[in-house]
Amino acid sequence: MRKVSIIIPIFNTEEFLTECLNSVVNQTYKDLEVILINDGSTDRSQEIIDEFSNRDSRIISIHLSENKGVGYSRNVGVSKATGDYVYFLDSDDYLALNTIQILVENIGNHVMISGQQKRIKTKEDSKSLVREIELKESKEMKRQFKNCSLLNRLISIDFIKDNHLKFSEDVSYYSELLFIVNAMIKMDTYIYIKGCYYNKRWRNDPISNPALMQQDSDRIVTDFLEVFNDLREKYGNSEDVAHYLDRLFLNFYRRNIIKLFSQSGKINKFFRRLSTSAAKVNKEKWKEQNLHIRREFNLLLKGKQKQYVKLIRLHHFAKNIKSVIKSRSKRKIYVQLYRSLFMKMSLKERTIVFESFLGKNYSDSPKYIYEYMLNNNMNYKYVWVFNETGKNIPGNAKQVKRFSLAYYYYLGTSKYWVSNSRLPLHLNKRPDNVYLQTWHGTPLKKLVFDMNDIYSANPNYKKHFYQQSRRWDYLISPNQYSSDIFRRAFKFDKTMLEYGYPRNDILYKNNNEEFINSLKVRLGIPIDKKVILYAPTWRDDEFYEPGKYKFKLKLDLNKMKEQLGDEYVIALRMHYFIADDIDTSGLEGFAYNFSKYDDIAELYLISDILITDYSSVFFDYANLKRPILFFTYDLEKYRDTLRGFYIDMENDIPGPMLKTTEEIISAIKKIELVENEYKRKYDDFYKKFCEWDNGKATENIVAHIFNK
């Protein structure tokens, strides 16, 4: 057997390192030397390295006292390698279990063999073993290295040492290009295996824990230009190398530099260096580009910066217009009008745009803020955003359809935005806009930057959330517990309004028999029956496609009707993300589906018992001091696999955790005993989570923002 030295530089990747190293030590090919270079990590990476080193003698651990970069670390690894082959692996990625074996078995007398990279967004994207493979041979060297990467390539150590192949240590990015160019010069043929995968992780947190290429775009451009200039001067006499580098430069210009130059001031920063680099590109290569690129290169070579700036602006404008025309999408046209016209119009200083749950209904804290301002005759113009207009709401607020032209007009021209969920990413915010984010619950499940892996339909969740939340000027919090979490999990550093939730004011002001009975009559619920409210959460991993979630009702409603129907009825309120309608046929007079009823706070008031699971509804419901039952049939999966909790469900919640319909029925039949059993825990819970709600949250928030 021929030994393979796997070289892994490590810098602050504790979140991924265990999975990476497990994929290495469990390879089906056993003759390995695993060289781990801790490149000055400040997290728990060294502890994980030590743990693996202590149980596997094939591991060699090298600790650098300060961060030296990937190039330096890989060079150190190569200098320590004693294997016949070298294989480079990033510490946030992982391998199929027989990747190394497949490469070794197929390299033959070649000095290098490559597999493919697979971009992994969820664990389901990868397979445990390489199964179907196809060996290919090519002489098109420049095509095989177009990704500028040495990952998933098995390389002869003799080839590396005989040709003094090294990584650049002067740059953070593109340090591999020096190695690649020198290798290309010495290689005649190139072999690769289709189907032999390297699992390249898609980092879902490019804000607080970014991968190298998710970091500073300015530095990426600076390093690329430095490496390109150096290599083009040294190796430009080689036709293959010159062609390879010129292709890289033109691709980088189109994909990275043009994008960067959409930001103000970036052209001035890079123009001179870019002009120097462009002059090194073979004239025939850039003349093959489209008209925009050819004109831009002409100005770069002539050093005409002012004209270049104007042309880049035209480039971006034309690109946007082309995208709009090509898409044939009204929304893209409206977005373009929003950015180029509406945002430049005079700001309507006394106009407020309200939206609740992405336009689905008239509810929650935005509703109560609006009604308070309406009832107090405050001198504002109000606009409500709905998915379908024509809602029966009080006052004379203008209703606009979400994503209509009017929607973009009012968001582009109104001084104030009030919403309880995130507004779309494409809505740029004017500096003078005031955005009040009311949010929609006390957090039980871990949020955004407190989460590790994201098992949702959108792998860009954290990045998009961060971009959207930068627009918030004010964020409402119901208690100190939430304030602490919001600041950390949302990375929110602006004004926190710590008055409680406006949506909970009704639980203090209207908690009386007359109001509750009037609600029951309006909702068609018998006054002489007690009400059970079932309000479960949604599951992050149960979706048909992005934005369309599913839910299967686990409660046996027929059994509940049979044993509880004489005294109780049940109101069903599914989470607004869940698209399915719950079937209540055959349960008339017992089960009432209020999943599409706008205001859950009114459902709280009419209910005598709440059944929930991991939804934040129980934090709000606790303001009523009525019994809560927790139907947690999938606790282990939800807690340990999907989201994780901030509180200890077994010890901190103010009610029993039940897993079957029979247990639910039994608890309801002896509900007074359950209340007595959990009284002390309920009191402690109320003090911690309902401390700021007192019926005056709306009044205080309006005074803080709108009475100035």
XYZ file of C-alpha atoms in Angstrom:
708
model
C 0.000 0.000 0.000
C 1.100 3.549 -0.702
C 0.779 6.032 2.121
C -1.339 9.177 1.684
C -0.563 12.318 3.705
C -3.788 14.256 4.243
C -2.975 17.892 5.090
C -5.649 19.905 6.913
C -5.074 23.554 7.921
C -7.432 24.520 10.757
C -8.529 27.964 11.827
C -11.573 28.423 14.093
C -13.711 25.639 12.636
C -14.813 23.854 15.803
C -18.383 23.755 14.512
C -17.356 21.542 11.561
C -14.079 19.948 12.613
C -15.421 16.784 14.224
C -17.388 15.853 11.119
C -14.360 16.613 8.941
C -11.960 14.473 10.980
C -14.428 11.611 11.367
C -14.697 11.452 7.581
C -10.893 11.136 7.400
C -10.123 8.621 10.145
C -12.982 6.381 8.963
C -11.786 6.210 5.354
C -11.878 2.732 3.843
C -8.261 3.331 2.780
C -6.266 2.960 6.002
C -2.626 3.762 5.114
C -2.952 7.409 6.000
C -0.908 10.111 7.664
C -3.152 12.940 8.845
C -1.315 16.226 9.371
C -3.394 18.775 11.290
C -2.038 22.337 11.346
C -3.806 24.482 13.941
C -3.272 27.889 12.358
C -3.616 30.000 15.519
C -7.239 29.052 16.297
C -8.877 30.866 19.201
C -11.890 28.560 19.564
C -12.072 24.914 20.715
C -10.348 23.545 17.614
C -7.214 22.492 19.528
C -9.294 20.494 22.006
C -10.899 18.587 19.144
C -7.483 18.042 17.519
C -6.109 16.662 20.802
C -9.110 14.390 21.226
C -8.572 12.808 17.793
C -4.766 12.685 18.169
C -5.060 10.775 21.434
C -7.096 8.001 19.875
C -5.525 7.731 16.404
C -1.754 7.305 16.028
C -1.889 8.288 12.346
C -2.559 11.904 13.320
C 0.280 14.442 13.556
C -0.668 17.699 15.254
C 1.166 20.979 14.581
C 0.243 24.112 16.515
C 1.047 27.601 15.194
C 0.982 30.335 17.824
C -0.518 32.862 15.409
C -2.594 32.771 12.255
C -0.290 32.505 9.236
C -2.844 31.696 6.520
C -3.762 28.691 4.415
C -0.708 28.926 2.122
C 1.778 28.894 4.985
C -0.030 26.049 6.773
C -0.144 23.865 3.674
C 3.552 24.445 3.029
C 4.294 23.362 6.591
C 2.156 20.265 6.052
C 3.992 19.354 2.844
C 7.371 19.765 4.583
C 6.284 17.266 7.275
C 4.623 14.763 4.921
C 6.165 11.271 4.639
C 3.508 9.720 2.407
C 3.785 8.772 -1.248
C 0.935 11.141 -2.015
C -0.424 14.381 -0.605
C -4.102 15.259 -0.332
C -5.369 18.684 0.794
C -8.594 19.020 2.765
C -10.271 22.097 4.263
C -11.342 21.677 7.864
C -14.960 22.680 7.260
C -15.425 20.098 4.500
C -15.679 16.310 4.631
C -15.148 13.256 2.440
C -17.173 10.318 1.259
C -15.809 7.320 3.145
C -14.046 5.732 0.161
C -12.825 8.883 -1.633
C -9.120 8.287 -0.908
C -9.334 4.612 -1.850
C -10.873 5.429 -5.245
C -8.170 8.018 -5.988
C -5.281 5.733 -4.979
C -6.642 2.791 -6.968
C -6.903 4.880 -10.141
C -3.848 7.165 -10.138
C -1.548 4.564 -11.716
C 1.741 6.156 -12.867
C 0.307 9.669 -13.094
C 1.578 12.429 -10.803
C -1.915 13.749 -10.038
C -5.513 12.571 -10.122
C -8.616 14.567 -9.311
C -12.158 13.914 -8.259
C -15.121 16.272 -8.259
C -16.364 18.745 -5.690
C -19.968 18.686 -4.569
C -21.440 21.779 -2.932
C -23.197 20.666 0.251
C -26.031 22.836 1.554
C -27.666 20.149 3.725
C -26.388 16.781 4.895
C -28.882 15.089 2.593
C -26.917 16.476 -0.375
C -24.061 14.028 0.229
C -23.780 10.263 -0.013
C -21.680 8.166 2.350
C -19.845 6.282 -0.412
C -18.635 6.875 -3.941
C -20.436 4.298 -6.062
C -20.420 4.990 -9.801
C -17.156 6.370 -11.203
C -15.717 7.092 -14.617
C -11.996 7.648 -15.287
C -11.213 10.433 -17.780
C -7.977 11.708 -19.331
C -7.347 15.177 -20.732
C -4.574 17.432 -22.005
C -6.682 20.566 -21.510
C -4.803 21.637 -18.387
C -6.279 25.113 -18.231
C -9.814 23.720 -18.143
C -9.055 21.302 -15.334
C -7.792 24.047 -13.017
C -10.413 26.679 -13.819
C -11.729 26.495 -10.237
C -8.288 27.575 -8.906
C -8.448 24.762 -6.368
C -6.265 21.829 -5.314
C -9.026 20.202 -3.261
C -9.856 16.571 -4.031
C -6.605 16.056 -5.933
C -4.205 13.261 -5.010
C -0.673 14.466 -5.837
C 2.647 12.613 -5.900
C 4.972 13.888 -3.148
C 7.954 13.319 -5.444
C 6.335 15.518 -8.092
C 5.842 18.266 -5.502
C 9.401 18.102 -4.174
C 11.175 17.628 -7.511
C 9.466 20.734 -8.904
C 9.582 22.773 -5.691
C 5.832 23.324 -5.766
C 4.685 25.711 -3.066
C 1.742 27.832 -2.040
C 2.009 31.601 -1.900
C 2.366 32.841 1.678
C 1.978 36.546 0.875
C -1.773 36.492 0.242
C -4.825 35.187 2.066
C -6.733 34.378 -1.108
C -5.658 32.517 -4.254
C -2.540 31.143 -2.573
C -3.021 27.942 -4.635
C -2.421 29.649 -7.983
C 1.378 29.632 -7.578
C 1.302 25.856 -6.994
C -1.158 25.263 -9.866
C 0.762 27.285 -12.465
C 4.040 25.543 -11.684
C 2.322 22.154 -11.790
C 0.672 22.898 -15.146
C 4.051 23.652 -16.727
C 5.355 20.207 -15.746
C 2.300 18.104 -16.601
C 1.487 16.629 -20.012
C -1.733 14.806 -19.256
C -4.346 15.088 -16.603
C -6.655 12.378 -15.255
C -9.806 12.816 -13.229
C -12.645 10.681 -11.924
C -16.263 11.635 -12.462
C -18.342 10.572 -9.471
C -15.563 10.708 -6.868
C -16.842 13.469 -4.628
C -15.382 15.878 -2.128
C -18.105 17.440 0.018
C -17.563 21.202 -0.085
C -19.622 22.738 2.667
C -21.807 25.732 2.002
C -21.254 27.844 5.109
C -24.660 29.069 6.249
C -23.216 31.801 8.468
C -21.044 34.098 6.352
C -21.515 36.878 8.915
C -20.085 35.529 12.179
C -18.347 32.406 10.866
C -17.524 32.907 7.173
C -15.504 30.642 4.921
C -12.385 32.232 3.468
C -14.068 33.249 0.200
C -17.076 34.687 2.051
C -14.921 37.333 3.687
C -13.622 40.771 2.705
C -14.382 41.345 -0.998
C -11.845 44.189 -1.157
C -9.097 41.873 0.072
C -10.169 39.143 -2.352
C -9.774 41.556 -5.281
C -6.465 42.922 -3.958
C -4.976 39.445 -3.509
C -6.175 38.202 -6.879
C -4.629 41.164 -8.705
C -1.359 40.719 -6.812
C -1.145 36.998 -7.603
C -2.186 37.511 -11.228
C 0.370 40.270 -11.828
C 3.179 38.248 -10.301
C 2.407 35.026 -12.176
C 1.694 36.742 -15.497
C 5.117 38.435 -15.369
C 7.010 35.278 -14.358
C 5.272 32.690 -16.514
C 3.702 34.705 -19.312
C 6.075 33.175 -21.882
C 4.242 29.871 -21.566
C 1.302 29.971 -23.962
C -0.784 27.583 -21.853
C -0.133 29.492 -18.628
C -0.785 32.878 -20.258
C -4.042 31.580 -21.707
C -5.052 30.084 -18.336
C -4.279 33.269 -16.377
C -5.981 35.548 -18.906
C -9.120 33.424 -18.772
C -9.064 33.571 -14.975
C -8.651 37.328 -15.046
C -11.523 37.916 -17.462
C -13.831 35.635 -15.482
C -12.814 37.321 -12.239
C -13.401 40.740 -13.765
C -16.920 39.843 -14.879
C -17.982 38.017 -11.709
C -16.163 39.810 -8.907
C -14.860 43.193 -9.942
C -17.957 44.399 -11.781
C -20.065 43.375 -8.776
C -17.723 45.158 -6.352
C -17.808 48.299 -8.494
C -21.542 48.659 -7.899
C -20.514 50.010 -4.476
C -19.682 53.677 -4.159
C -15.982 54.567 -4.041
C -14.640 51.131 -4.995
C -13.563 52.149 -8.492
C -11.385 54.951 -7.147
C -9.729 52.501 -4.787
C -8.847 49.886 -7.409
C -8.658 51.668 -10.751
C -4.883 52.074 -10.968
C -4.117 48.488 -9.903
C -6.804 47.148 -12.192
C -5.476 49.163 -15.109
C -1.990 47.686 -14.566
C -3.384 44.153 -14.515
C -5.610 44.648 -17.564
C -2.561 45.735 -19.589
C -1.051 42.255 -19.070
C -4.009 40.438 -20.649
C -3.568 39.314 -24.231
C -5.398 41.846 -26.398
C -7.043 39.142 -28.486
C -8.607 37.605 -25.353
C -10.412 40.699 -24.083
C -11.482 41.588 -27.624
C -13.510 38.364 -27.617
C -15.655 39.735 -24.789
C -18.991 41.530 -25.162
C -19.230 45.219 -26.072
C -19.433 46.443 -22.467
C -16.255 44.629 -21.442
C -14.343 45.728 -24.559
C -15.214 49.372 -23.973
C -14.300 49.120 -20.289
C -10.930 47.545 -21.105
C -10.168 50.320 -23.589
C -10.720 52.918 -20.881
C -8.714 50.893 -18.338
C -5.732 50.681 -20.688
C -5.905 54.390 -21.444
C -6.249 55.290 -17.757
C -9.473 57.255 -18.325
C -11.014 56.870 -14.890
C -13.916 59.355 -15.138
C -15.189 57.847 -18.356
C -14.731 54.379 -16.871
C -16.883 55.288 -13.850
C -19.696 56.460 -16.130
C -19.442 53.327 -18.231
C -19.615 51.052 -15.164
C -22.774 52.830 -14.032
C -24.233 52.282 -17.477
C -23.114 48.645 -17.312
C -25.041 48.066 -14.080
C -28.083 49.968 -15.294
C -28.136 47.996 -18.556
C -27.669 44.745 -16.644
C -30.654 45.525 -14.412
C -32.835 46.536 -17.343
C -31.833 43.415 -19.282
C -32.709 41.266 -16.275
C -36.109 42.953 -15.992
C -36.892 42.549 -19.708
C -35.659 38.972 -19.834
C -37.685 37.949 -16.789
C -40.898 39.519 -18.117
C -41.705 39.990 -14.441
C -43.876 42.837 -13.201
C -42.219 42.604 -9.820
C -38.745 43.197 -11.240
C -40.056 46.226 -13.102
C -41.599 47.523 -9.880
C -38.360 46.924 -7.958
C -36.459 48.885 -10.581
C -38.981 51.736 -10.273
C -38.723 51.528 -6.480
C -34.950 51.967 -6.570
C -34.584 54.431 -9.434
C -37.729 56.565 -8.968
C -39.766 56.103 -5.782
C -36.779 56.222 -3.413
C -35.774 59.565 -4.921
C -39.184 61.185 -4.420
C -40.024 63.388 -1.425
C -40.470 61.436 1.795
C -44.010 61.488 3.213
C -43.180 62.482 6.775
C -46.534 61.444 8.282
C -47.271 58.236 6.406
C -46.939 54.800 8.042
C -46.906 51.441 6.235
C -48.149 48.494 8.331
C -47.716 44.793 7.570
C -48.379 41.681 9.642
C -47.101 38.182 8.896
C -46.043 38.943 5.313
C -49.407 40.466 4.438
C -51.382 37.366 5.418
C -53.689 39.048 7.889
C -54.695 42.016 10.048
C -53.257 41.060 13.419
C -50.525 41.063 16.004
C -48.656 44.112 17.328
C -48.936 46.155 14.082
C -52.744 45.903 14.390
C -52.768 47.173 17.970
C -50.347 50.018 17.248
C -52.514 51.089 14.308
C -55.763 50.948 16.291
C -54.272 52.871 19.208
C -53.115 55.665 16.877
C -56.485 55.616 15.099
C -58.482 55.786 18.339
C -56.323 58.645 19.601
C -56.846 60.664 16.407
C -53.157 60.961 15.648
C -52.430 62.987 12.537
C -50.989 60.303 10.267
C -51.882 58.658 6.973
C -52.011 54.873 7.268
C -51.253 52.223 4.640
C -51.852 48.494 5.223
C -50.187 45.789 3.145
C -52.188 42.625 2.446
C -51.904 39.678 0.096
C -55.533 40.323 -0.784
C -57.018 43.780 -0.298
C -60.616 44.553 0.711
C -60.132 43.585 4.352
C -62.767 44.802 6.801
C -60.586 46.896 9.109
C -61.398 50.004 11.142
C -60.496 53.492 9.973
C -59.769 54.694 6.483
C -56.307 53.194 5.967
C -55.331 52.657 2.343
C -54.971 48.966 1.556
C -52.357 47.931 -1.002
C -51.611 44.498 -2.374
C -48.233 43.070 -1.485
C -45.741 43.345 -4.384
C -48.067 45.606 -6.383
C -46.873 48.904 -7.864
C -48.638 50.752 -5.026
C -46.794 48.581 -2.489
C -43.424 49.703 -3.836
C -44.578 53.303 -4.159
C -45.647 53.603 -0.515
C -42.636 51.728 0.861
C -40.386 53.964 -1.236
C -41.992 57.215 -0.119
C -43.307 56.626 3.438
C -41.374 57.775 6.502
C -42.382 54.836 8.739
C -42.478 51.054 8.298
C -44.105 48.835 10.961
C -43.853 45.061 10.544
C -43.688 41.930 12.698
C -41.642 39.903 10.200
C -38.836 40.543 7.744
C -39.469 42.723 4.726
C -38.123 41.403 1.392
C -34.392 41.537 0.795
C -34.702 43.689 -2.316
C -36.288 46.584 -0.419
C -33.458 49.025 0.111
C -34.134 51.431 2.966
C -33.702 55.176 2.739
C -31.522 56.794 5.437
C -34.492 58.823 6.751
C -36.889 55.877 6.934
C -37.861 54.725 10.429
C -38.437 50.966 10.630
C -40.191 49.589 13.731
C -39.772 45.814 13.939
C -42.359 44.506 16.414
C -41.269 40.845 16.103
C -43.744 38.059 16.860
C -42.909 36.144 20.014
C -40.698 35.323 22.963
C -38.050 32.889 21.694
C -38.125 29.276 22.792
C -36.365 27.805 19.753
C -32.890 29.047 18.969
C -32.788 31.939 16.559
C -30.542 32.837 13.614
C -26.977 33.332 14.896
C -27.534 31.103 17.921
C -28.205 28.218 15.525
C -25.503 26.050 13.995
C -26.754 24.019 11.040
C -29.821 25.361 9.270
C -32.312 22.650 8.301
C -34.657 24.894 6.378
C -35.664 25.475 2.801
C -33.265 28.408 2.459
C -29.539 27.690 3.048
C -28.871 31.462 2.845
C -31.131 32.076 5.845
C -28.519 33.647 8.123
C -27.010 35.861 5.452
C -30.387 37.139 4.320
C -31.642 37.620 7.875
C -28.596 39.728 8.700
C -29.063 41.908 5.635
C -32.772 42.377 6.327
C -32.354 43.126 10.030
C -29.740 45.848 9.404
C -32.688 48.009 8.349
C -34.434 47.819 11.735
C -34.252 51.036 13.765
C -36.357 49.814 16.696
C -37.082 46.301 17.969
C -39.797 45.517 20.529
C -39.006 43.131 23.384
C -41.455 41.549 25.870
C -38.959 40.741 28.665
C -35.291 40.894 29.645
C -34.799 37.287 28.580
C -35.855 38.190 25.027
C -33.778 41.383 24.942
C -30.621 39.439 25.744
C -31.345 36.835 23.070
C -32.398 39.353 20.400
C -29.217 41.375 20.750
C -27.059 38.282 20.376
C -29.080 36.150 17.950
C -30.035 39.043 15.648
C -26.774 40.958 16.158
C -29.035 43.910 16.941
C -27.298 46.987 18.346
C -29.913 49.725 17.870
C -32.807 50.766 20.137
C -34.661 47.996 21.983
C -38.153 49.055 23.131
C -38.600 47.154 26.393
C -42.295 47.718 27.115
C -43.864 44.324 26.341
C -45.800 43.369 23.215
C -48.696 45.576 22.024
C -50.531 42.408 20.986
C -50.729 41.361 24.658
C -52.445 44.555 25.866
C -55.835 42.993 25.079
C -55.101 40.169 27.548
C -55.104 42.731 30.351
C -57.701 45.220 29.125
C -60.400 42.829 27.892
C -60.042 39.793 30.146
C -63.640 39.865 31.321
C -66.722 37.689 30.872
C -68.700 40.199 28.800
C -65.976 40.672 26.180
C -65.124 36.953 26.074
C -68.773 35.934 25.555
C -69.171 38.503 22.774
C -66.132 36.990 21.066
C -67.585 33.476 21.380
C -70.843 34.606 19.802
C -68.994 36.296 16.928
C -66.904 33.145 16.365
C -69.877 30.794 16.552
C -68.705 28.974 19.682
C -71.291 27.928 22.309
C -71.110 30.163 25.382
C -71.804 27.210 27.682
C -68.781 25.217 26.465
C -65.202 25.513 27.651
C -62.610 26.011 24.932
C -59.359 24.125 24.326
C -56.979 26.001 22.021
C -54.497 23.836 20.090
C -51.700 25.980 18.618
C -48.632 23.987 17.531
C -45.533 25.309 15.803
C -44.205 24.440 12.341
C -41.315 22.067 11.735
C -38.263 23.451 9.912
C -37.591 20.167 8.104
C -41.116 19.530 6.814
C -41.566 21.407 3.555
C -42.610 20.703 0.007
C -40.414 23.443 -1.452
C -38.994 26.785 -0.247
C -41.797 28.718 1.429
C -44.317 25.830 1.427
C -44.437 23.882 4.676
C -46.521 20.915 5.715
C -47.955 19.584 8.964
C -49.666 16.349 9.959
C -52.090 16.585 12.859
C -51.089 14.100 15.553
C -54.017 14.719 17.948
C -56.892 12.232 17.614
C -59.773 14.709 17.491
C -62.437 11.998 17.243
C -61.263 10.434 20.485
C -61.170 13.858 22.151
C -64.725 14.606 21.015
C -65.931 11.265 22.314
C -64.493 11.805 25.814
C -64.531 15.608 26.208
C -67.271 16.823 23.848
C -69.947 17.268 26.511
C -67.910 19.946 28.299
C -65.357 21.231 25.762
C -64.852 22.317 22.183
C -61.437 22.618 20.524
C -60.162 25.575 18.492
C -57.368 24.738 16.044
C -54.799 27.373 15.211
C -51.943 26.167 12.981
C -48.808 28.253 12.416
C -49.051 30.757 9.551
C -46.184 29.055 7.658
C -48.247 25.883 7.300
C -50.124 25.870 4.010
C -52.333 22.812 4.583
C -55.952 23.111 5.652
C -56.855 20.832 8.546
C -59.785 18.509 7.810
C -62.476 18.780 10.523
C -65.260 17.003 8.645
C -67.346 14.832 10.978
C -66.301 16.952 13.964
C -68.894 19.697 13.573
C -69.855 21.308 16.871
C -66.601 20.187 18.498
C -63.617 21.174 16.353
C -63.340 24.711 14.956
C -60.552 25.510 12.515
C -59.355 29.063 13.160
C -56.023 28.637 11.361
C -56.898 31.550 9.106
C -58.389 33.709 11.867
C -56.366 36.895 12.011
C -55.939 37.574 15.724
C -54.690 34.761 17.949
C -54.852 37.044 21.014
C -58.660 36.886 20.789
C -58.438 33.093 20.665
C -56.337 33.206 23.843
C -59.103 35.162 25.586
C -61.883 32.689 24.745
C -59.855 29.583 25.651
C -59.734 27.881 29.038
C -56.797 25.584 28.254
C -53.930 25.890 25.790
C -52.320 22.879 24.130
C -49.096 23.696 22.327
C -45.617 22.282 21.766
C -42.616 24.448 20.837
C -44.535 27.504 19.684
C -43.879 30.781 21.455
C -47.644 31.142 22.030
C -47.353 29.794 25.572
C -45.218 32.772 26.614
C -48.046 35.142 25.652
C -50.791 32.862 26.951
C -49.113 32.764 30.363
C -50.234 36.370 30.847
C -53.741 34.932 31.448
C -52.493 32.485 34.124
C -54.617 29.690 32.622
C -53.460 26.047 32.311
C -51.092 25.002 29.527
C -50.465 21.448 28.293
C -47.476 20.601 26.110
C -48.035 18.002 23.379
C -44.387 17.135 22.674
C -44.600 13.877 20.745
C -41.359 14.620 18.830
C -39.374 16.358 21.585
C -36.088 14.525 21.049
C -36.030 15.179 17.316
C -37.042 18.821 17.621
C -34.707 19.662 20.480
C -31.652 17.733 19.371
C -31.892 17.763 15.573
C -33.929 20.687 14.336
C -33.602 23.821 16.403
C -32.640 23.363 20.031
C -34.204 25.338 22.900
C -33.162 28.276 25.039
C -34.948 26.940 28.110
C -35.021 23.506 29.713
C -38.362 22.119 28.534
C -38.412 19.347 31.117
C -37.847 21.669 34.074
C -38.879 25.238 33.198
C -42.213 25.144 31.387
C -45.442 25.762 33.345
C -47.249 22.541 32.470
C -46.861 18.796 31.807
C -45.192 17.358 28.709
C -47.463 14.791 27.080
C -46.856 12.497 24.111
C -50.196 10.864 23.274
C -53.813 11.877 22.807
C -54.727 9.663 25.761
C -52.371 11.605 28.039
C -53.850 14.896 26.806
C -57.408 13.718 27.531
C -56.424 12.481 30.991
C -54.789 15.810 31.877
C -57.853 17.785 30.745
C -60.169 15.611 32.829
C -58.110 16.440 35.947
C -57.094 19.962 34.945
C -57.517 21.416 38.461
C -55.002 18.906 39.835
C -52.605 19.816 37.007
C -52.967 23.516 37.863
C -52.189 22.901 41.514
C -49.208 20.704 40.661
C -47.638 23.387 38.441
C -48.685 26.501 40.413
C -45.248 27.364 41.798
C -43.552 26.731 38.461
C -46.215 28.816 36.700
C -45.689 31.726 39.112
C -41.934 31.678 38.505
C -42.512 31.498 34.759
C -44.908 34.451 34.863
C -42.416 36.611 36.767
C -39.656 35.908 34.270
C -41.491 36.093 30.961
C -44.502 38.347 31.529
C -42.721 40.974 33.617
C -43.205 43.926 31.229
C -46.690 43.234 29.875
C -49.251 45.351 31.722
C -51.698 46.575 29.084
C -49.723 49.743 28.271
C -47.124 48.496 25.784
C -48.787 50.143 22.791
C -49.154 53.485 24.523
C -45.483 53.532 25.531
C -44.192 52.497 22.107
C -46.293 55.040 20.220
C -45.135 57.755 22.605
C -41.503 56.759 22.018
C -41.620 56.821 18.219
C -44.599 58.764 16.909
C -45.162 61.501 19.498
C -41.932 63.312 18.687
